[in-house]
mmCIF file of C-alpha atoms in Angstrom:
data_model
loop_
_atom_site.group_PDB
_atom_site.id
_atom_site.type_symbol
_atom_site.label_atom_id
_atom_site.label_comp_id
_atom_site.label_asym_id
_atom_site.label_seq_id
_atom_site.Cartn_x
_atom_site.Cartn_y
_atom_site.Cartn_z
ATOM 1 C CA UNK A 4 0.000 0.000 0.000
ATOM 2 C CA UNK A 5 1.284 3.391 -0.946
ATOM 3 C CA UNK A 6 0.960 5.667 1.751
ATOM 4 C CA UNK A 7 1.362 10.067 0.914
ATOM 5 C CA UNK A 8 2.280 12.455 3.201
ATOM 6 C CA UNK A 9 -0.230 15.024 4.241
ATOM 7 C CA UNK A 10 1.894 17.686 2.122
ATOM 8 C CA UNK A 11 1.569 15.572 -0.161
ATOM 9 C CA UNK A 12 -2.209 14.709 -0.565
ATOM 10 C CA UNK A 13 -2.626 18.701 -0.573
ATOM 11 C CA UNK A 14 -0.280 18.624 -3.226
ATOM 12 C CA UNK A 15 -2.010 16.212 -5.618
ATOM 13 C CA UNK A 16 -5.537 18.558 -5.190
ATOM 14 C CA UNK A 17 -3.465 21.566 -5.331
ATOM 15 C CA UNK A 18 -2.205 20.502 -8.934
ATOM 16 C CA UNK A 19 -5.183 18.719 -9.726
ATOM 17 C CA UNK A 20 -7.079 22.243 -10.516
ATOM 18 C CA UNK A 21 -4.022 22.884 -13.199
ATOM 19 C CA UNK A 22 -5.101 22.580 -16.817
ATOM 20 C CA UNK A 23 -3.906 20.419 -19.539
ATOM 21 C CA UNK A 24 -1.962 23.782 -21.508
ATOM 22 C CA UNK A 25 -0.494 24.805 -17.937
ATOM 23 C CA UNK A 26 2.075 21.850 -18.281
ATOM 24 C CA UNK A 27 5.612 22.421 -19.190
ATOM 25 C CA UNK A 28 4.926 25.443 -16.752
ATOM 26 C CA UNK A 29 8.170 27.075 -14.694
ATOM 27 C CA UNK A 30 8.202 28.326 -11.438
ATOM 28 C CA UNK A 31 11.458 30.111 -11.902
ATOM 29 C CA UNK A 32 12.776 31.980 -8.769
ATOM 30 C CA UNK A 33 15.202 30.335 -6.338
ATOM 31 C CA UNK A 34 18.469 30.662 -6.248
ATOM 32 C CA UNK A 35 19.246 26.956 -5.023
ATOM 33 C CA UNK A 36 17.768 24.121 -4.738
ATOM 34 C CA UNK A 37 13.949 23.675 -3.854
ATOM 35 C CA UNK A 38 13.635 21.743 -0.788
ATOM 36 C CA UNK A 39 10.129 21.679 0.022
ATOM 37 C CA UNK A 40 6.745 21.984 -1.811
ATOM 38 C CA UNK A 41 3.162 22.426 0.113
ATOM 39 C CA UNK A 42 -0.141 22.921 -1.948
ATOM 40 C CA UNK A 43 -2.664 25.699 -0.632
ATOM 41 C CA UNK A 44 -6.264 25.004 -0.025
ATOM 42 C CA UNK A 45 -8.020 26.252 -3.217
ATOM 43 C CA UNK A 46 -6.135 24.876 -5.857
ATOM 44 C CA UNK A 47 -4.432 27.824 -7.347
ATOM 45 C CA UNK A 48 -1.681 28.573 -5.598
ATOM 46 C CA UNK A 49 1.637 26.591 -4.547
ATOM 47 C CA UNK A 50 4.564 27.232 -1.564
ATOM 48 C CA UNK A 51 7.995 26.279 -2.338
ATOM 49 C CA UNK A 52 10.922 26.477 0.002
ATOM 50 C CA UNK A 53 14.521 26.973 -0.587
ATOM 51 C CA UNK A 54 17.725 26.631 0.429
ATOM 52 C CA UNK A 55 18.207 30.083 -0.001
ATOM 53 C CA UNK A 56 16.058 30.893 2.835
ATOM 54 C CA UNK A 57 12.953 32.083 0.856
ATOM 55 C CA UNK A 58 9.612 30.858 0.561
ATOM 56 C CA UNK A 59 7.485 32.214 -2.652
ATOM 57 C CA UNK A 60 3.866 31.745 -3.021
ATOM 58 C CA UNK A 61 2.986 30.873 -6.832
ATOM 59 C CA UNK A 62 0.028 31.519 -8.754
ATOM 60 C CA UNK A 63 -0.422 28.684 -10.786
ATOM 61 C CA UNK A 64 -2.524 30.125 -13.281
ATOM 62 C CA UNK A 65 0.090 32.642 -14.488
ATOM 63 C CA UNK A 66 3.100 31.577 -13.130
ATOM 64 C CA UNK A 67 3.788 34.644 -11.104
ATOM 65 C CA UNK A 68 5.000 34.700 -7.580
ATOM 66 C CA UNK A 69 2.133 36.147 -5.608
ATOM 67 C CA UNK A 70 3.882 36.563 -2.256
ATOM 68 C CA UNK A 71 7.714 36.263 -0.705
ATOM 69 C CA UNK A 72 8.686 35.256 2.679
ATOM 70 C CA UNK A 73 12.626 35.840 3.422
ATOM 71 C CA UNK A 74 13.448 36.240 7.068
ATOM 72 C CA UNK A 75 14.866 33.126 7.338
ATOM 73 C CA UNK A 76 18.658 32.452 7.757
ATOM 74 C CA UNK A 77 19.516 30.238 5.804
ATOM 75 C CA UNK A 78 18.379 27.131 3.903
ATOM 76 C CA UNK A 79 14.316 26.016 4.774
ATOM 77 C CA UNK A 80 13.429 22.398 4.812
ATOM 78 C CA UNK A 81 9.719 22.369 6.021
ATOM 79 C CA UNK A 82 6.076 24.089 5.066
ATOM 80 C CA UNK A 83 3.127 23.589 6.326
ATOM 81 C CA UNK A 84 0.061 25.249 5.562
ATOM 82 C CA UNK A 85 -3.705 25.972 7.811
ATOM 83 C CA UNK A 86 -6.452 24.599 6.283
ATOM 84 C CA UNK A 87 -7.859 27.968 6.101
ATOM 85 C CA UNK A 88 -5.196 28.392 3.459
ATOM 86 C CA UNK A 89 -4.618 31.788 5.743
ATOM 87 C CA UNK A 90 -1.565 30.788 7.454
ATOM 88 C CA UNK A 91 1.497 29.278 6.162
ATOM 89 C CA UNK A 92 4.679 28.275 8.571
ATOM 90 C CA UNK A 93 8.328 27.640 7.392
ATOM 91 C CA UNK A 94 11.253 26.312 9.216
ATOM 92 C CA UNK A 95 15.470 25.027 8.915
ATOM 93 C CA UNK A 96 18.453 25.247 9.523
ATOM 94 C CA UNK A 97 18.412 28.775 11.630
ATOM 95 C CA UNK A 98 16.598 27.063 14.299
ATOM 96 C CA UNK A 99 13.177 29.440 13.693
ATOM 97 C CA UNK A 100 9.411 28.370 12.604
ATOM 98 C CA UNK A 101 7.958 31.456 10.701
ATOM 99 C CA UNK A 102 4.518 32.234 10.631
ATOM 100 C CA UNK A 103 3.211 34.214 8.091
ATOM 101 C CA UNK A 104 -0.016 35.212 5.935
ATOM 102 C CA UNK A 105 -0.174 33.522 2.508
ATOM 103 C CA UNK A 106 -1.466 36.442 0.811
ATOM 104 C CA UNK A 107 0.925 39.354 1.377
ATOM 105 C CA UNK A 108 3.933 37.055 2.995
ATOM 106 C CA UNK A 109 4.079 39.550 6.445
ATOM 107 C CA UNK A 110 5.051 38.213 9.166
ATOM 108 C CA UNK A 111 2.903 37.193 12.371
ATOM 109 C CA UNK A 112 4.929 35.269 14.123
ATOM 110 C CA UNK A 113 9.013 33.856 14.187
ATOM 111 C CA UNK A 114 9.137 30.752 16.795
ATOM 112 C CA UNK A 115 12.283 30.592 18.525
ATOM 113 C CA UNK A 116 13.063 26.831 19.186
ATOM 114 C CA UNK A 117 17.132 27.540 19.504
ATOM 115 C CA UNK A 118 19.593 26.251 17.378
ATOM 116 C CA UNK A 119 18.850 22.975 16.041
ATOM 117 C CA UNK A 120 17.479 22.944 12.860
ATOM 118 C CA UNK A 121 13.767 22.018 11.874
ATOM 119 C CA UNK A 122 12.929 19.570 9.725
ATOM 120 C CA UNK A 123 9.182 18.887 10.037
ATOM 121 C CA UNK A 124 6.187 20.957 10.282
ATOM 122 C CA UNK A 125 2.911 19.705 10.245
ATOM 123 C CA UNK A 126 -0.686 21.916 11.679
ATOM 124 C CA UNK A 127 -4.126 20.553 11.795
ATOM 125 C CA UNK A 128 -5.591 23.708 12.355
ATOM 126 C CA UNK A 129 -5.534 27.165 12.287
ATOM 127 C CA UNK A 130 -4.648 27.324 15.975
ATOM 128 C CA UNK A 131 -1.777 24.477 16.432
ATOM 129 C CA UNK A 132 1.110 24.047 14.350
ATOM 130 C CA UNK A 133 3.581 21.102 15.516
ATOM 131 C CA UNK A 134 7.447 21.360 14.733
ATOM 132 C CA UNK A 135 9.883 18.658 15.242
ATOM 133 C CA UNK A 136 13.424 19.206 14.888
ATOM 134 C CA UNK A 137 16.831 17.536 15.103
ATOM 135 C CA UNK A 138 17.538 17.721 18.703
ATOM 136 C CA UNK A 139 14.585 14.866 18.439
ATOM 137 C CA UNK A 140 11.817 16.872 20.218
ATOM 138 C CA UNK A 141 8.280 17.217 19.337
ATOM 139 C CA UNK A 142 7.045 20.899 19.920
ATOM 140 C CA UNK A 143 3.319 21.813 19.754
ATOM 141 C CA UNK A 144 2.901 25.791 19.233
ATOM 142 C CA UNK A 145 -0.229 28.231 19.928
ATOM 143 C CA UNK A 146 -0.055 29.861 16.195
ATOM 144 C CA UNK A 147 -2.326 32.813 17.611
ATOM 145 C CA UNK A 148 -0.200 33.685 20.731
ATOM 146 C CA UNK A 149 3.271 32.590 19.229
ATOM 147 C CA UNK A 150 3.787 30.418 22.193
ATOM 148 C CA UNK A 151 4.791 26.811 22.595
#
């Protein structure tokens, strides 16, 4: 039995909504390699996360990045996105989780968990967001407060 991610199932109905003359499309913008990939609720629009610290929202309708989050520092390895496709949080190797809106790429919140790197993220809700990192803990974070 082939078992997907939950990235990856939001993935699959993210793309699903592309059309047939959309393939063969480019989202050209890092500057490194592209280490992660979430889908947003709706269909339209993709996250991708790089090594060089950025995370760009795409339209995938016209190709065009519709929002840029960069205050990370250094290369990201996890997304994960609310349901309400609102909220989008991205962490790595500097040790931070940030929390940001999907539509303009501000920031709301930057989680501090020290300096071991991330490299999950996973939220169920609009409210929780769970990070787990490479010191081998398991954090569960209020999203609305900014507090673990």
């Amino acid at each position: 039995m082939t078992r997907f991610p939950v990235a990856g199932v939001f993935l699959l109905g993210c793309l699903a909504g592309v059309h047939a003359q959309d393939k063969g499309k480019k989202l050209d913008g890092h500057t490194g390699p592209v280490m992660a990939l979430v889908g947003i609720p709706g269909g339209n629009e993709l996250a991708s996360a790089g090594n060089d610290g950025k995370v760009y929202v795409w339209d995938l309708e016209t190709g065009a990045k519709s929002a840029t989050f960069d205050e990370h520092k250094g290369a990201i390895f996890a997304l994960a996105v609310a349901p309400s496709g609102k909220l989008a949080a991205s962490a790595g190797v500097d040790g931070a989780v940030g929390v940001w809106a999907i539509k303009d790429g501000k920031t709301k919140h930057v989680l501090d968990v020290g300096k071991d790197r991330i490299a999950a993220l996973a939220s169920n809700g609009d409210e929780v967001l769970a990070s787990g990192g490479y010191d081998g803990v398991v954090r569960l974070w209020d999203v609305t407060k900014g507090t673990e």
